[in-house]
């Protein structure tokens, strides 16, 4: 983890990862605890998982509500996607703002997602892999979402492939945030 780069959403950072290439291939360090502490970005790993998606998929917008709300660190191992973040913290100066952060391809960045940020992404290439590090375990009763196209965001993807669950989330307007 080489440095953190602020984004237009308070508390969301792009993290430039340590990455080297040689004639064998490449090496990328995706998490470095001391750097997170130096940057005062709270993160204790509870679990990690990854997904693989085809072009045209949208996953999200997901978050866990208290008491199982969590921070996430996400990165794209292979393929290309736009990581989408929506601020749902009522008292945040960027409440209701969304951003799109391109990940994958030749770049080597992770995204730090604090509590109270809805997270999703749109997939730009087949076989795109996204890995998550999260600071609380999955709690189905706290695993909530906001309908992907119900807030003011300029998605590249029209008519995406969505899970049934993602299609049934409440709109941003009808969502009563607990954050
Ligand atoms: C997260 C999770 C899910 N599941 C089950 C629930 C479903 O039956 C299946 C797939 O879950 P879901 O459809 O929520 O997966 P995604 O739509 O890829 O959601 C993920 O992608 C979006 C963009 C995120 O930000 C979420 O944090 C992350 O969960 O695994 C588990 O059993 N354990 C778990 O920890």
mmCIF file with all atom_site columns, C-alpha atoms in Angstrom, residues 2-125:
data_model
loop_
_atom_site.group_PDB
_atom_site.id
_atom_site.type_symbol
_atom_site.label_atom_id
_atom_site.label_alt_id
_atom_site.label_comp_id
_atom_site.label_asym_id
_atom_site.label_entity_id
_atom_site.label_seq_id
_atom_site.pdbx_PDB_ins_code
_atom_site.Cartn_x
_atom_site.Cartn_y
_atom_site.Cartn_z
_atom_site.occupancy
_atom_site.B_iso_or_equiv
_atom_site.pdbx_formal_charge
_atom_site.auth_seq_id
_atom_site.auth_comp_id
_atom_site.auth_asym_id
_atom_site.auth_atom_id
_atom_site.pdbx_PDB_model_num
ATOM 1   C CA . UNK A 1 2   ? 1.883   3.020   -1.259  1.00 0.00 ? 2   UNK A CA 1
ATOM 2   C CA . UNK A 1 3   ? -0.491  5.903   -0.669  1.00 0.00 ? 3   UNK A CA 1
ATOM 3   C CA . UNK A 1 4   ? -4.093  6.827   -0.124  1.00 0.00 ? 4   UNK A CA 1
ATOM 4   C CA . UNK A 1 5   ? -5.923  9.162   -2.498  1.00 0.00 ? 5   UNK A CA 1
ATOM 5   C CA . UNK A 1 6   ? -9.003  11.057  -1.346  1.00 0.00 ? 6   UNK A CA 1
ATOM 6   C CA . UNK A 1 7   ? -12.135 10.861  -3.504  1.00 0.00 ? 7   UNK A CA 1
ATOM 7   C CA . UNK A 1 8   ? -15.175 13.114  -3.794  1.00 0.00 ? 8   UNK A CA 1
ATOM 8   C CA . UNK A 1 9   ? -16.919 11.112  -1.048  1.00 0.00 ? 9   UNK A CA 1
ATOM 9   C CA . UNK A 1 10  ? -15.697 11.875  2.483   1.00 0.00 ? 10  UNK A CA 1
ATOM 10  C CA . UNK A 1 11  ? -13.826 8.896   3.930   1.00 0.00 ? 11  UNK A CA 1
ATOM 11  C CA . UNK A 1 12  ? -13.659 6.877   0.676   1.00 0.00 ? 12  UNK A CA 1
ATOM 12  C CA . UNK A 1 13  ? -10.087 6.459   -0.554  1.00 0.00 ? 13  UNK A CA 1
ATOM 13  C CA . UNK A 1 14  ? -8.332  4.893   -3.519  1.00 0.00 ? 14  UNK A CA 1
ATOM 14  C CA . UNK A 1 15  ? -5.280  3.035   -2.237  1.00 0.00 ? 15  UNK A CA 1
ATOM 15  C CA . UNK A 1 16  ? -2.307  2.686   -4.565  1.00 0.00 ? 16  UNK A CA 1
ATOM 16  C CA . UNK A 1 17  ? -0.995  -0.868  -4.081  1.00 0.00 ? 17  UNK A CA 1
ATOM 17  C CA . UNK A 1 18  ? 2.587   -2.029  -4.075  1.00 0.00 ? 18  UNK A CA 1
ATOM 18  C CA . UNK A 1 19  ? 3.044   -3.785  -7.424  1.00 0.00 ? 19  UNK A CA 1
ATOM 19  C CA . UNK A 1 20  ? 6.136   -5.065  -9.219  1.00 0.00 ? 20  UNK A CA 1
ATOM 20  C CA . UNK A 1 21  ? 6.581   -6.970  -12.451 1.00 0.00 ? 21  UNK A CA 1
ATOM 21  C CA . UNK A 1 22  ? 9.436   -9.160  -13.648 1.00 0.00 ? 22  UNK A CA 1
ATOM 22  C CA . UNK A 1 23  ? 10.030  -11.776 -16.321 1.00 0.00 ? 23  UNK A CA 1
ATOM 23  C CA . UNK A 1 24  ? 7.943   -14.274 -14.279 1.00 0.00 ? 24  UNK A CA 1
ATOM 24  C CA . UNK A 1 25  ? 4.882   -11.999 -14.093 1.00 0.00 ? 25  UNK A CA 1
ATOM 25  C CA . UNK A 1 26  ? 3.930   -9.679  -11.213 1.00 0.00 ? 26  UNK A CA 1
ATOM 26  C CA . UNK A 1 27  ? 3.529   -9.304  -7.457  1.00 0.00 ? 27  UNK A CA 1
ATOM 27  C CA . UNK A 1 28  ? 0.911   -7.063  -5.789  1.00 0.00 ? 28  UNK A CA 1
ATOM 28  C CA . UNK A 1 29  ? 0.460   -6.446  -2.062  1.00 0.00 ? 29  UNK A CA 1
ATOM 29  C CA . UNK A 1 30  ? -3.250  -5.821  -1.386  1.00 0.00 ? 30  UNK A CA 1
ATOM 30  C CA . UNK A 1 31  ? -3.278  -5.177  2.360   1.00 0.00 ? 31  UNK A CA 1
ATOM 31  C CA . UNK A 1 32  ? -0.689  -3.665  4.748   1.00 0.00 ? 32  UNK A CA 1
ATOM 32  C CA . UNK A 1 33  ? -1.931  -3.173  8.315   1.00 0.00 ? 33  UNK A CA 1
ATOM 33  C CA . UNK A 1 34  ? 0.714   -0.651  9.446   1.00 0.00 ? 34  UNK A CA 1
ATOM 34  C CA . UNK A 1 35  ? -0.153  1.662   6.543   1.00 0.00 ? 35  UNK A CA 1
ATOM 35  C CA . UNK A 1 36  ? -3.860  1.543   7.432   1.00 0.00 ? 36  UNK A CA 1
ATOM 36  C CA . UNK A 1 37  ? -2.963  2.498   11.005  1.00 0.00 ? 37  UNK A CA 1
ATOM 37  C CA . UNK A 1 38  ? -0.666  5.333   9.826   1.00 0.00 ? 38  UNK A CA 1
ATOM 38  C CA . UNK A 1 39  ? -3.502  6.616   7.632   1.00 0.00 ? 39  UNK A CA 1
ATOM 39  C CA . UNK A 1 40  ? -6.012  6.293   10.491  1.00 0.00 ? 40  UNK A CA 1
ATOM 40  C CA . UNK A 1 41  ? -8.262  4.079   8.363   1.00 0.00 ? 41  UNK A CA 1
ATOM 41  C CA . UNK A 1 42  ? -9.853  1.637   10.822  1.00 0.00 ? 42  UNK A CA 1
ATOM 42  C CA . UNK A 1 43  ? -9.813  -1.924  9.528   1.00 0.00 ? 43  UNK A CA 1
ATOM 43  C CA . UNK A 1 44  ? -9.760  -5.303  11.309  1.00 0.00 ? 44  UNK A CA 1
ATOM 44  C CA . UNK A 1 45  ? -10.260 -8.207  8.880   1.00 0.00 ? 45  UNK A CA 1
ATOM 45  C CA . UNK A 1 46  ? -13.246 -10.457 9.683   1.00 0.00 ? 46  UNK A CA 1
ATOM 46  C CA . UNK A 1 47  ? -13.636 -12.261 6.370   1.00 0.00 ? 47  UNK A CA 1
ATOM 47  C CA . UNK A 1 48  ? -12.739 -12.110 2.703   1.00 0.00 ? 48  UNK A CA 1
ATOM 48  C CA . UNK A 1 49  ? -14.460 -13.293 -0.453  1.00 0.00 ? 49  UNK A CA 1
ATOM 49  C CA . UNK A 1 50  ? -14.390 -12.793 -4.208  1.00 0.00 ? 50  UNK A CA 1
ATOM 50  C CA . UNK A 1 51  ? -16.822 -12.840 -7.096  1.00 0.00 ? 51  UNK A CA 1
ATOM 51  C CA . UNK A 1 52  ? -16.368 -13.415 -10.831 1.00 0.00 ? 52  UNK A CA 1
ATOM 52  C CA . UNK A 1 53  ? -18.751 -11.630 -13.210 1.00 0.00 ? 53  UNK A CA 1
ATOM 53  C CA . UNK A 1 54  ? -19.398 -11.325 -16.914 1.00 0.00 ? 54  UNK A CA 1
ATOM 54  C CA . UNK A 1 55  ? -19.568 -8.098  -18.901 1.00 0.00 ? 55  UNK A CA 1
ATOM 55  C CA . UNK A 1 56  ? -22.848 -6.255  -18.338 1.00 0.00 ? 56  UNK A CA 1
ATOM 56  C CA . UNK A 1 57  ? -23.327 -7.401  -14.733 1.00 0.00 ? 57  UNK A CA 1
ATOM 57  C CA . UNK A 1 58  ? -24.141 -4.885  -11.978 1.00 0.00 ? 58  UNK A CA 1
ATOM 58  C CA . UNK A 1 59  ? -23.775 -6.018  -8.357  1.00 0.00 ? 59  UNK A CA 1
ATOM 59  C CA . UNK A 1 60  ? -25.101 -3.741  -5.626  1.00 0.00 ? 60  UNK A CA 1
ATOM 60  C CA . UNK A 1 61  ? -25.766 -1.407  -4.055  1.00 0.00 ? 61  UNK A CA 1
ATOM 61  C CA . UNK A 1 62  ? -24.898 -3.273  -0.863  1.00 0.00 ? 62  UNK A CA 1
ATOM 62  C CA . UNK A 1 63  ? -24.053 -2.478  2.758   1.00 0.00 ? 63  UNK A CA 1
ATOM 63  C CA . UNK A 1 64  ? -24.577 -3.998  6.189   1.00 0.00 ? 64  UNK A CA 1
ATOM 64  C CA . UNK A 1 65  ? -26.536 -1.967  8.754   1.00 0.00 ? 65  UNK A CA 1
ATOM 65  C CA . UNK A 1 66  ? -25.609 -1.673  12.422  1.00 0.00 ? 66  UNK A CA 1
ATOM 66  C CA . UNK A 1 67  ? -24.734 -3.541  14.533  1.00 0.00 ? 67  UNK A CA 1
ATOM 67  C CA . UNK A 1 68  ? -23.015 -5.523  11.733  1.00 0.00 ? 68  UNK A CA 1
ATOM 68  C CA . UNK A 1 69  ? -22.032 -2.550  9.572   1.00 0.00 ? 69  UNK A CA 1
ATOM 69  C CA . UNK A 1 70  ? -18.523 -2.849  8.194   1.00 0.00 ? 70  UNK A CA 1
ATOM 70  C CA . UNK A 1 71  ? -15.652 -1.269  6.369   1.00 0.00 ? 71  UNK A CA 1
ATOM 71  C CA . UNK A 1 72  ? -14.563 -2.883  3.084   1.00 0.00 ? 72  UNK A CA 1
ATOM 72  C CA . UNK A 1 73  ? -11.402 -2.956  1.073   1.00 0.00 ? 73  UNK A CA 1
ATOM 73  C CA . UNK A 1 74  ? -12.106 -4.071  -2.486  1.00 0.00 ? 74  UNK A CA 1
ATOM 74  C CA . UNK A 1 75  ? -9.891  -4.610  -5.504  1.00 0.00 ? 75  UNK A CA 1
ATOM 75  C CA . UNK A 1 76  ? -10.212 -6.017  -8.994  1.00 0.00 ? 76  UNK A CA 1
ATOM 76  C CA . UNK A 1 77  ? -7.849  -8.950  -9.517  1.00 0.00 ? 77  UNK A CA 1
ATOM 77  C CA . UNK A 1 78  ? -8.553  -9.485  -13.214 1.00 0.00 ? 78  UNK A CA 1
ATOM 78  C CA . UNK A 1 79  ? -10.785 -7.863  -15.807 1.00 0.00 ? 79  UNK A CA 1
ATOM 79  C CA . UNK A 1 80  ? -12.213 -4.326  -15.643 1.00 0.00 ? 80  UNK A CA 1
ATOM 80  C CA . UNK A 1 81  ? -15.046 -2.665  -13.756 1.00 0.00 ? 81  UNK A CA 1
ATOM 81  C CA . UNK A 1 82  ? -16.332 0.652   -12.464 1.00 0.00 ? 82  UNK A CA 1
ATOM 82  C CA . UNK A 1 83  ? -16.610 0.580   -8.681  1.00 0.00 ? 83  UNK A CA 1
ATOM 83  C CA . UNK A 1 84  ? -19.632 2.638   -7.594  1.00 0.00 ? 84  UNK A CA 1
ATOM 84  C CA . UNK A 1 85  ? -20.054 4.183   -4.161  1.00 0.00 ? 85  UNK A CA 1
ATOM 85  C CA . UNK A 1 86  ? -23.034 6.072   -2.702  1.00 0.00 ? 86  UNK A CA 1
ATOM 86  C CA . UNK A 1 87  ? -22.871 8.024   0.550   1.00 0.00 ? 87  UNK A CA 1
ATOM 87  C CA . UNK A 1 88  ? -25.880 7.104   2.757   1.00 0.00 ? 88  UNK A CA 1
ATOM 88  C CA . UNK A 1 89  ? -24.658 8.823   5.953   1.00 0.00 ? 89  UNK A CA 1
ATOM 89  C CA . UNK A 1 90  ? -27.298 11.423  6.740   1.00 0.00 ? 90  UNK A CA 1
ATOM 90  C CA . UNK A 1 91  ? -24.893 13.884  8.414   1.00 0.00 ? 91  UNK A CA 1
ATOM 91  C CA . UNK A 1 92  ? -22.133 13.486  5.800   1.00 0.00 ? 92  UNK A CA 1
ATOM 92  C CA . UNK A 1 93  ? -21.247 16.558  3.700   1.00 0.00 ? 93  UNK A CA 1
ATOM 93  C CA . UNK A 1 94  ? -21.463 14.208  0.694   1.00 0.00 ? 94  UNK A CA 1
ATOM 94  C CA . UNK A 1 95  ? -24.749 12.516  1.632   1.00 0.00 ? 95  UNK A CA 1
ATOM 95  C CA . UNK A 1 96  ? -26.462 11.245  -1.527  1.00 0.00 ? 96  UNK A CA 1
ATOM 96  C CA . UNK A 1 97  ? -23.370 11.690  -3.674  1.00 0.00 ? 97  UNK A CA 1
ATOM 97  C CA . UNK A 1 98  ? -22.174 8.780   -5.834  1.00 0.00 ? 98  UNK A CA 1
ATOM 98  C CA . UNK A 1 99  ? -18.866 8.269   -7.616  1.00 0.00 ? 99  UNK A CA 1
ATOM 99  C CA . UNK A 1 100 ? -17.478 5.759   -10.111 1.00 0.00 ? 100 UNK A CA 1
ATOM 100 C CA . UNK A 1 101 ? -13.866 4.536   -9.730  1.00 0.00 ? 101 UNK A CA 1
ATOM 101 C CA . UNK A 1 102 ? -12.412 2.482   -12.633 1.00 0.00 ? 102 UNK A CA 1
ATOM 102 C CA . UNK A 1 103 ? -10.541 -0.607  -11.330 1.00 0.00 ? 103 UNK A CA 1
ATOM 103 C CA . UNK A 1 104 ? -8.629  -3.436  -13.014 1.00 0.00 ? 104 UNK A CA 1
ATOM 104 C CA . UNK A 1 105 ? -6.753  -3.573  -16.271 1.00 0.00 ? 105 UNK A CA 1
ATOM 105 C CA . UNK A 1 106 ? -3.178  -2.436  -15.793 1.00 0.00 ? 106 UNK A CA 1
ATOM 106 C CA . UNK A 1 107 ? -3.803  -0.269  -12.716 1.00 0.00 ? 107 UNK A CA 1
ATOM 107 C CA . UNK A 1 108 ? -3.236  -1.522  -9.178  1.00 0.00 ? 108 UNK A CA 1
ATOM 108 C CA . UNK A 1 109 ? -5.589  0.230   -6.803  1.00 0.00 ? 109 UNK A CA 1
ATOM 109 C CA . UNK A 1 110 ? -7.885  -0.877  -4.009  1.00 0.00 ? 110 UNK A CA 1
ATOM 110 C CA . UNK A 1 111 ? -10.808 1.126   -2.640  1.00 0.00 ? 111 UNK A CA 1
ATOM 111 C CA . UNK A 1 112 ? -11.409 1.714   1.070   1.00 0.00 ? 112 UNK A CA 1
ATOM 112 C CA . UNK A 1 113 ? -15.163 1.814   1.769   1.00 0.00 ? 113 UNK A CA 1
ATOM 113 C CA . UNK A 1 114 ? -16.121 3.083   5.243   1.00 0.00 ? 114 UNK A CA 1
ATOM 114 C CA . UNK A 1 115 ? -19.300 2.227   7.118   1.00 0.00 ? 115 UNK A CA 1
ATOM 115 C CA . UNK A 1 116 ? -22.383 3.953   5.733   1.00 0.00 ? 116 UNK A CA 1
ATOM 116 C CA . UNK A 1 117 ? -21.337 3.754   2.103   1.00 0.00 ? 117 UNK A CA 1
ATOM 117 C CA . UNK A 1 118 ? -23.425 1.649   -0.310  1.00 0.00 ? 118 UNK A CA 1
ATOM 118 C CA . UNK A 1 119 ? -21.118 -0.306  -2.624  1.00 0.00 ? 119 UNK A CA 1
ATOM 119 C CA . UNK A 1 120 ? -21.623 -1.776  -6.068  1.00 0.00 ? 120 UNK A CA 1
ATOM 120 C CA . UNK A 1 121 ? -19.925 -2.113  -9.418  1.00 0.00 ? 121 UNK A CA 1
ATOM 121 C CA . UNK A 1 122 ? -20.581 -2.493  -13.128 1.00 0.00 ? 122 UNK A CA 1
ATOM 122 C CA . UNK A 1 123 ? -18.540 -5.027  -15.071 1.00 0.00 ? 123 UNK A CA 1
ATOM 123 C CA . UNK A 1 124 ? -16.832 -3.978  -18.311 1.00 0.00 ? 124 UNK A CA 1
ATOM 124 C CA . UNK A 1 125 ? -15.164 -7.277  -19.337 1.00 0.00 ? 125 UNK A CA 1
#
